């Protein structure tokens, strides 16, 4: 159970990092888009500027909800993590999830001897699994690249046109 709990905390950490990076990338992209529209069209009317800024803020909030808040509020139980692990390793033959389900429910039909045997086999199976190799940061890599590109674009804009960049940024936010 402790090994599965460590896997759950690693998965949660990856989900948090990926969601935070996705929200940051969308925030940078939305602000850059509003800045580009304002620079191309010169939004004189405040209502138009507010409309674009609010649309960008809505997109940021939607991303934060779908990539960060909702995934983190979903419960990752030991049984669910065991099933994920068993899906990745069919040779485990559902020993881990069966042992966890039987121990959680305290099934009267399952003898203590059977539960002990199943628990030992499950512990042996789980001991060979490494959380770092099972759940890698590869899923966060594309979002990290997108965030880095957006921040690089911001940096270039402010380095090349500092006065205009800050003016457009203030108007966008």
PDB file of C-alpha atoms in Angstrom, residues 22-168:
ATOM      1  CA  UNK A  22      -0.742  24.403 -19.366  1.00  0.00           C
ATOM      2  CA  UNK A  23      -2.495  27.252 -17.557  1.00  0.00           C
ATOM      3  CA  UNK A  24       0.624  29.409 -17.765  1.00  0.00           C
ATOM      4  CA  UNK A  25       1.069  28.631 -21.477  1.00  0.00           C
ATOM      5  CA  UNK A  26      -2.548  29.528 -22.239  1.00  0.00           C
ATOM      6  CA  UNK A  27      -2.278  32.688 -20.130  1.00  0.00           C
ATOM      7  CA  UNK A  28       0.819  33.795 -22.020  1.00  0.00           C
ATOM      8  CA  UNK A  29      -0.752  32.868 -25.352  1.00  0.00           C
ATOM      9  CA  UNK A  30      -3.982  34.699 -24.566  1.00  0.00           C
ATOM     10  CA  UNK A  31      -2.173  37.860 -23.493  1.00  0.00           C
ATOM     11  CA  UNK A  32       0.074  37.676 -26.558  1.00  0.00           C
ATOM     12  CA  UNK A  33      -2.978  37.248 -28.796  1.00  0.00           C
ATOM     13  CA  UNK A  34      -4.747  40.253 -27.252  1.00  0.00           C
ATOM     14  CA  UNK A  35      -1.536  42.276 -27.559  1.00  0.00           C
ATOM     15  CA  UNK A  36      -1.186  41.268 -31.238  1.00  0.00           C
ATOM     16  CA  UNK A  37      -4.793  42.160 -32.021  1.00  0.00           C
ATOM     17  CA  UNK A  38      -4.430  45.496 -30.259  1.00  0.00           C
ATOM     18  CA  UNK A  39      -1.188  46.245 -32.118  1.00  0.00           C
ATOM     19  CA  UNK A  40      -2.636  45.259 -35.504  1.00  0.00           C
ATOM     20  CA  UNK A  41      -6.017  46.945 -35.206  1.00  0.00           C
ATOM     21  CA  UNK A  42      -5.387  49.558 -32.453  1.00  0.00           C
ATOM     22  CA  UNK A  43      -8.394  48.970 -30.251  1.00  0.00           C
ATOM     23  CA  UNK A  44      -9.538  52.482 -29.442  1.00  0.00           C
ATOM     24  CA  UNK A  45     -12.878  51.631 -27.907  1.00  0.00           C
ATOM     25  CA  UNK A  46     -12.537  50.339 -24.316  1.00  0.00           C
ATOM     26  CA  UNK A  47     -15.418  47.883 -24.770  1.00  0.00           C
ATOM     27  CA  UNK A  48     -13.543  46.072 -27.547  1.00  0.00           C
ATOM     28  CA  UNK A  49     -10.389  45.899 -25.434  1.00  0.00           C
ATOM     29  CA  UNK A  50     -12.394  44.645 -22.452  1.00  0.00           C
ATOM     30  CA  UNK A  51     -14.092  42.063 -24.654  1.00  0.00           C
ATOM     31  CA  UNK A  52     -10.814  40.618 -25.891  1.00  0.00           C
ATOM     32  CA  UNK A  53      -9.279  40.703 -22.404  1.00  0.00           C
ATOM     33  CA  UNK A  54     -12.302  38.978 -20.869  1.00  0.00           C
ATOM     34  CA  UNK A  55     -12.290  36.339 -23.609  1.00  0.00           C
ATOM     35  CA  UNK A  56      -8.623  35.663 -22.822  1.00  0.00           C
ATOM     36  CA  UNK A  57      -9.382  35.494 -19.090  1.00  0.00           C
ATOM     37  CA  UNK A  58     -12.227  33.073 -19.778  1.00  0.00           C
ATOM     38  CA  UNK A  59      -9.912  30.853 -21.791  1.00  0.00           C
ATOM     39  CA  UNK A  60      -7.352  30.917 -18.973  1.00  0.00           C
ATOM     40  CA  UNK A  61      -9.997  29.982 -16.392  1.00  0.00           C
ATOM     41  CA  UNK A  62     -11.326  27.189 -18.602  1.00  0.00           C
ATOM     42  CA  UNK A  63      -7.811  25.798 -18.985  1.00  0.00           C
ATOM     43  CA  UNK A  64      -7.151  26.040 -15.245  1.00  0.00           C
ATOM     44  CA  UNK A  65     -10.391  24.177 -14.578  1.00  0.00           C
ATOM     45  CA  UNK A  66      -9.879  21.418 -17.129  1.00  0.00           C
ATOM     46  CA  UNK A  67      -6.115  20.909 -16.796  1.00  0.00           C
ATOM     47  CA  UNK A  68      -5.519  21.641 -13.124  1.00  0.00           C
ATOM     48  CA  UNK A  69      -8.517  21.773 -10.802  1.00  0.00           C
ATOM     49  CA  UNK A  70     -10.683  18.963 -12.173  1.00  0.00           C
ATOM     50  CA  UNK A  71      -7.866  16.386 -12.506  1.00  0.00           C
ATOM     51  CA  UNK A  72      -6.605  17.166  -9.000  1.00  0.00           C
ATOM     52  CA  UNK A  73     -10.044  16.828  -7.435  1.00  0.00           C
ATOM     53  CA  UNK A  74     -10.596  13.371  -8.908  1.00  0.00           C
ATOM     54  CA  UNK A  75      -9.829  10.731  -6.337  1.00  0.00           C
ATOM     55  CA  UNK A  76      -6.980   8.336  -7.028  1.00  0.00           C
ATOM     56  CA  UNK A  77      -7.612   5.347  -4.798  1.00  0.00           C
ATOM     57  CA  UNK A  78      -5.212   2.505  -4.132  1.00  0.00           C
ATOM     58  CA  UNK A  79      -7.473   0.182  -6.113  1.00  0.00           C
ATOM     59  CA  UNK A  80      -7.513   2.520  -9.104  1.00  0.00           C
ATOM     60  CA  UNK A  81      -3.722   2.872  -9.023  1.00  0.00           C
ATOM     61  CA  UNK A  82      -3.392  -0.919  -8.765  1.00  0.00           C
ATOM     62  CA  UNK A  83      -5.596  -1.325 -11.833  1.00  0.00           C
ATOM     63  CA  UNK A  84      -3.525   1.210 -13.775  1.00  0.00           C
ATOM     64  CA  UNK A  85      -0.409  -0.704 -12.827  1.00  0.00           C
ATOM     65  CA  UNK A  86      -1.967  -4.049 -13.768  1.00  0.00           C
ATOM     66  CA  UNK A  87      -3.051  -2.639 -17.128  1.00  0.00           C
ATOM     67  CA  UNK A  88       0.554  -1.680 -17.814  1.00  0.00           C
ATOM     68  CA  UNK A  89       1.828  -5.033 -16.532  1.00  0.00           C
ATOM     69  CA  UNK A  90      -0.597  -7.826 -17.496  1.00  0.00           C
ATOM     70  CA  UNK A  91       1.731 -10.404 -15.928  1.00  0.00           C
ATOM     71  CA  UNK A  92       0.545  -9.205 -12.490  1.00  0.00           C
ATOM     72  CA  UNK A  93      -2.797 -10.906 -13.153  1.00  0.00           C
ATOM     73  CA  UNK A  94      -4.855  -8.568 -10.941  1.00  0.00           C
ATOM     74  CA  UNK A  95      -3.194  -9.779  -7.747  1.00  0.00           C
ATOM     75  CA  UNK A  96      -2.600  -6.275  -6.422  1.00  0.00           C
ATOM     76  CA  UNK A  97      -6.114  -4.928  -6.946  1.00  0.00           C
ATOM     77  CA  UNK A  98      -7.634  -8.143  -5.605  1.00  0.00           C
ATOM     78  CA  UNK A  99      -5.511  -7.984  -2.441  1.00  0.00           C
ATOM     79  CA  UNK A 100      -6.403  -4.332  -1.871  1.00  0.00           C
ATOM     80  CA  UNK A 101     -10.113  -4.858  -2.492  1.00  0.00           C
ATOM     81  CA  UNK A 102     -10.237  -7.850  -0.158  1.00  0.00           C
ATOM     82  CA  UNK A 103      -8.320  -6.052   2.591  1.00  0.00           C
ATOM     83  CA  UNK A 104     -10.416  -2.863   2.275  1.00  0.00           C
ATOM     84  CA  UNK A 105     -13.771  -4.623   2.320  1.00  0.00           C
ATOM     85  CA  UNK A 106     -12.841  -7.196   4.917  1.00  0.00           C
ATOM     86  CA  UNK A 107     -14.743  -9.816   2.983  1.00  0.00           C
ATOM     87  CA  UNK A 108     -15.907 -12.522   5.396  1.00  0.00           C
ATOM     88  CA  UNK A 109     -15.803 -15.131   2.633  1.00  0.00           C
ATOM     89  CA  UNK A 110     -12.084 -14.590   2.035  1.00  0.00           C
ATOM     90  CA  UNK A 111     -10.061 -16.575   4.502  1.00  0.00           C
ATOM     91  CA  UNK A 112      -7.171 -14.956   6.333  1.00  0.00           C
ATOM     92  CA  UNK A 113      -4.869 -17.506   4.763  1.00  0.00           C
ATOM     93  CA  UNK A 114      -5.963 -16.613   1.225  1.00  0.00           C
ATOM     94  CA  UNK A 115      -5.706 -12.893   1.982  1.00  0.00           C
ATOM     95  CA  UNK A 116      -2.205 -13.363   3.424  1.00  0.00           C
ATOM     96  CA  UNK A 117      -1.044 -15.344   0.394  1.00  0.00           C
ATOM     97  CA  UNK A 118      -2.525 -12.847  -2.044  1.00  0.00           C
ATOM     98  CA  UNK A 119      -1.028  -9.927  -0.091  1.00  0.00           C
ATOM     99  CA  UNK A 120       2.449 -11.482  -0.145  1.00  0.00           C
ATOM    100  CA  UNK A 121       2.244 -12.095  -3.894  1.00  0.00           C
ATOM    101  CA  UNK A 122       0.979  -8.544  -4.457  1.00  0.00           C
ATOM    102  CA  UNK A 123       3.791  -7.104  -2.324  1.00  0.00           C
ATOM    103  CA  UNK A 124       6.317  -9.062  -4.363  1.00  0.00           C
ATOM    104  CA  UNK A 125       4.804  -7.792  -7.623  1.00  0.00           C
ATOM    105  CA  UNK A 126       4.720  -4.157  -6.460  1.00  0.00           C
ATOM    106  CA  UNK A 127       8.259  -4.259  -5.081  1.00  0.00           C
ATOM    107  CA  UNK A 128       9.591  -4.685  -8.613  1.00  0.00           C
ATOM    108  CA  UNK A 129       7.859  -1.569  -9.880  1.00  0.00           C
ATOM    109  CA  UNK A 130       9.617   1.800  -9.714  1.00  0.00           C
ATOM    110  CA  UNK A 131       7.336   4.873  -9.581  1.00  0.00           C
ATOM    111  CA  UNK A 132       9.863   7.053 -11.436  1.00  0.00           C
ATOM    112  CA  UNK A 133      10.038   4.682 -14.369  1.00  0.00           C
ATOM    113  CA  UNK A 134       6.298   3.989 -14.437  1.00  0.00           C
ATOM    114  CA  UNK A 135       5.136   7.606 -14.288  1.00  0.00           C
ATOM    115  CA  UNK A 136       7.580   9.896 -16.060  1.00  0.00           C
ATOM    116  CA  UNK A 137       7.531  13.605 -16.823  1.00  0.00           C
ATOM    117  CA  UNK A 138       7.096  12.881 -20.552  1.00  0.00           C
ATOM    118  CA  UNK A 139       3.442  13.933 -20.445  1.00  0.00           C
ATOM    119  CA  UNK A 140       4.447  17.383 -19.177  1.00  0.00           C
ATOM    120  CA  UNK A 141       7.130  17.899 -21.828  1.00  0.00           C
ATOM    121  CA  UNK A 142       4.893  19.317 -24.628  1.00  0.00           C
ATOM    122  CA  UNK A 143       3.273  21.745 -22.204  1.00  0.00           C
ATOM    123  CA  UNK A 144       6.688  22.776 -20.902  1.00  0.00           C
ATOM    124  CA  UNK A 145       7.850  23.488 -24.461  1.00  0.00           C
ATOM    125  CA  UNK A 146       4.711  25.541 -25.190  1.00  0.00           C
ATOM    126  CA  UNK A 147       5.203  27.554 -22.000  1.00  0.00           C
ATOM    127  CA  UNK A 148       8.875  28.151 -22.802  1.00  0.00           C
ATOM    128  CA  UNK A 149       8.010  29.341 -26.325  1.00  0.00           C
ATOM    129  CA  UNK A 150       5.367  31.749 -25.001  1.00  0.00           C
ATOM    130  CA  UNK A 151       7.761  33.163 -22.398  1.00  0.00           C
ATOM    131  CA  UNK A 152      10.459  33.473 -25.061  1.00  0.00           C
ATOM    132  CA  UNK A 153       8.039  35.437 -27.263  1.00  0.00           C
ATOM    133  CA  UNK A 154       7.247  37.750 -24.353  1.00  0.00           C
ATOM    134  CA  UNK A 155      10.949  38.239 -23.719  1.00  0.00           C
ATOM    135  CA  UNK A 156      11.630  39.040 -27.380  1.00  0.00           C
ATOM    136  CA  UNK A 157       8.785  41.538 -27.567  1.00  0.00           C
ATOM    137  CA  UNK A 158       9.934  43.343 -24.438  1.00  0.00           C
ATOM    138  CA  UNK A 159      13.583  43.259 -25.547  1.00  0.00           C
ATOM    139  CA  UNK A 160      12.940  44.568 -29.067  1.00  0.00           C
ATOM    140  CA  UNK A 161      10.066  46.985 -28.341  1.00  0.00           C
ATOM    141  CA  UNK A 162      10.106  47.646 -24.586  1.00  0.00           C
ATOM    142  CA  UNK A 163       7.937  50.774 -24.607  1.00  0.00           C
ATOM    143  CA  UNK A 164       5.301  49.420 -26.995  1.00  0.00           C
ATOM    144  CA  UNK A 165       5.424  45.980 -25.369  1.00  0.00           C
ATOM    145  CA  UNK A 166       4.639  47.349 -21.928  1.00  0.00           C
ATOM    146  CA  UNK A 167       1.895  49.584 -23.307  1.00  0.00           C
ATOM    147  CA  UNK A 168       0.231  46.677 -25.116  1.00  0.00           C
TER     148      UNK A 168
END
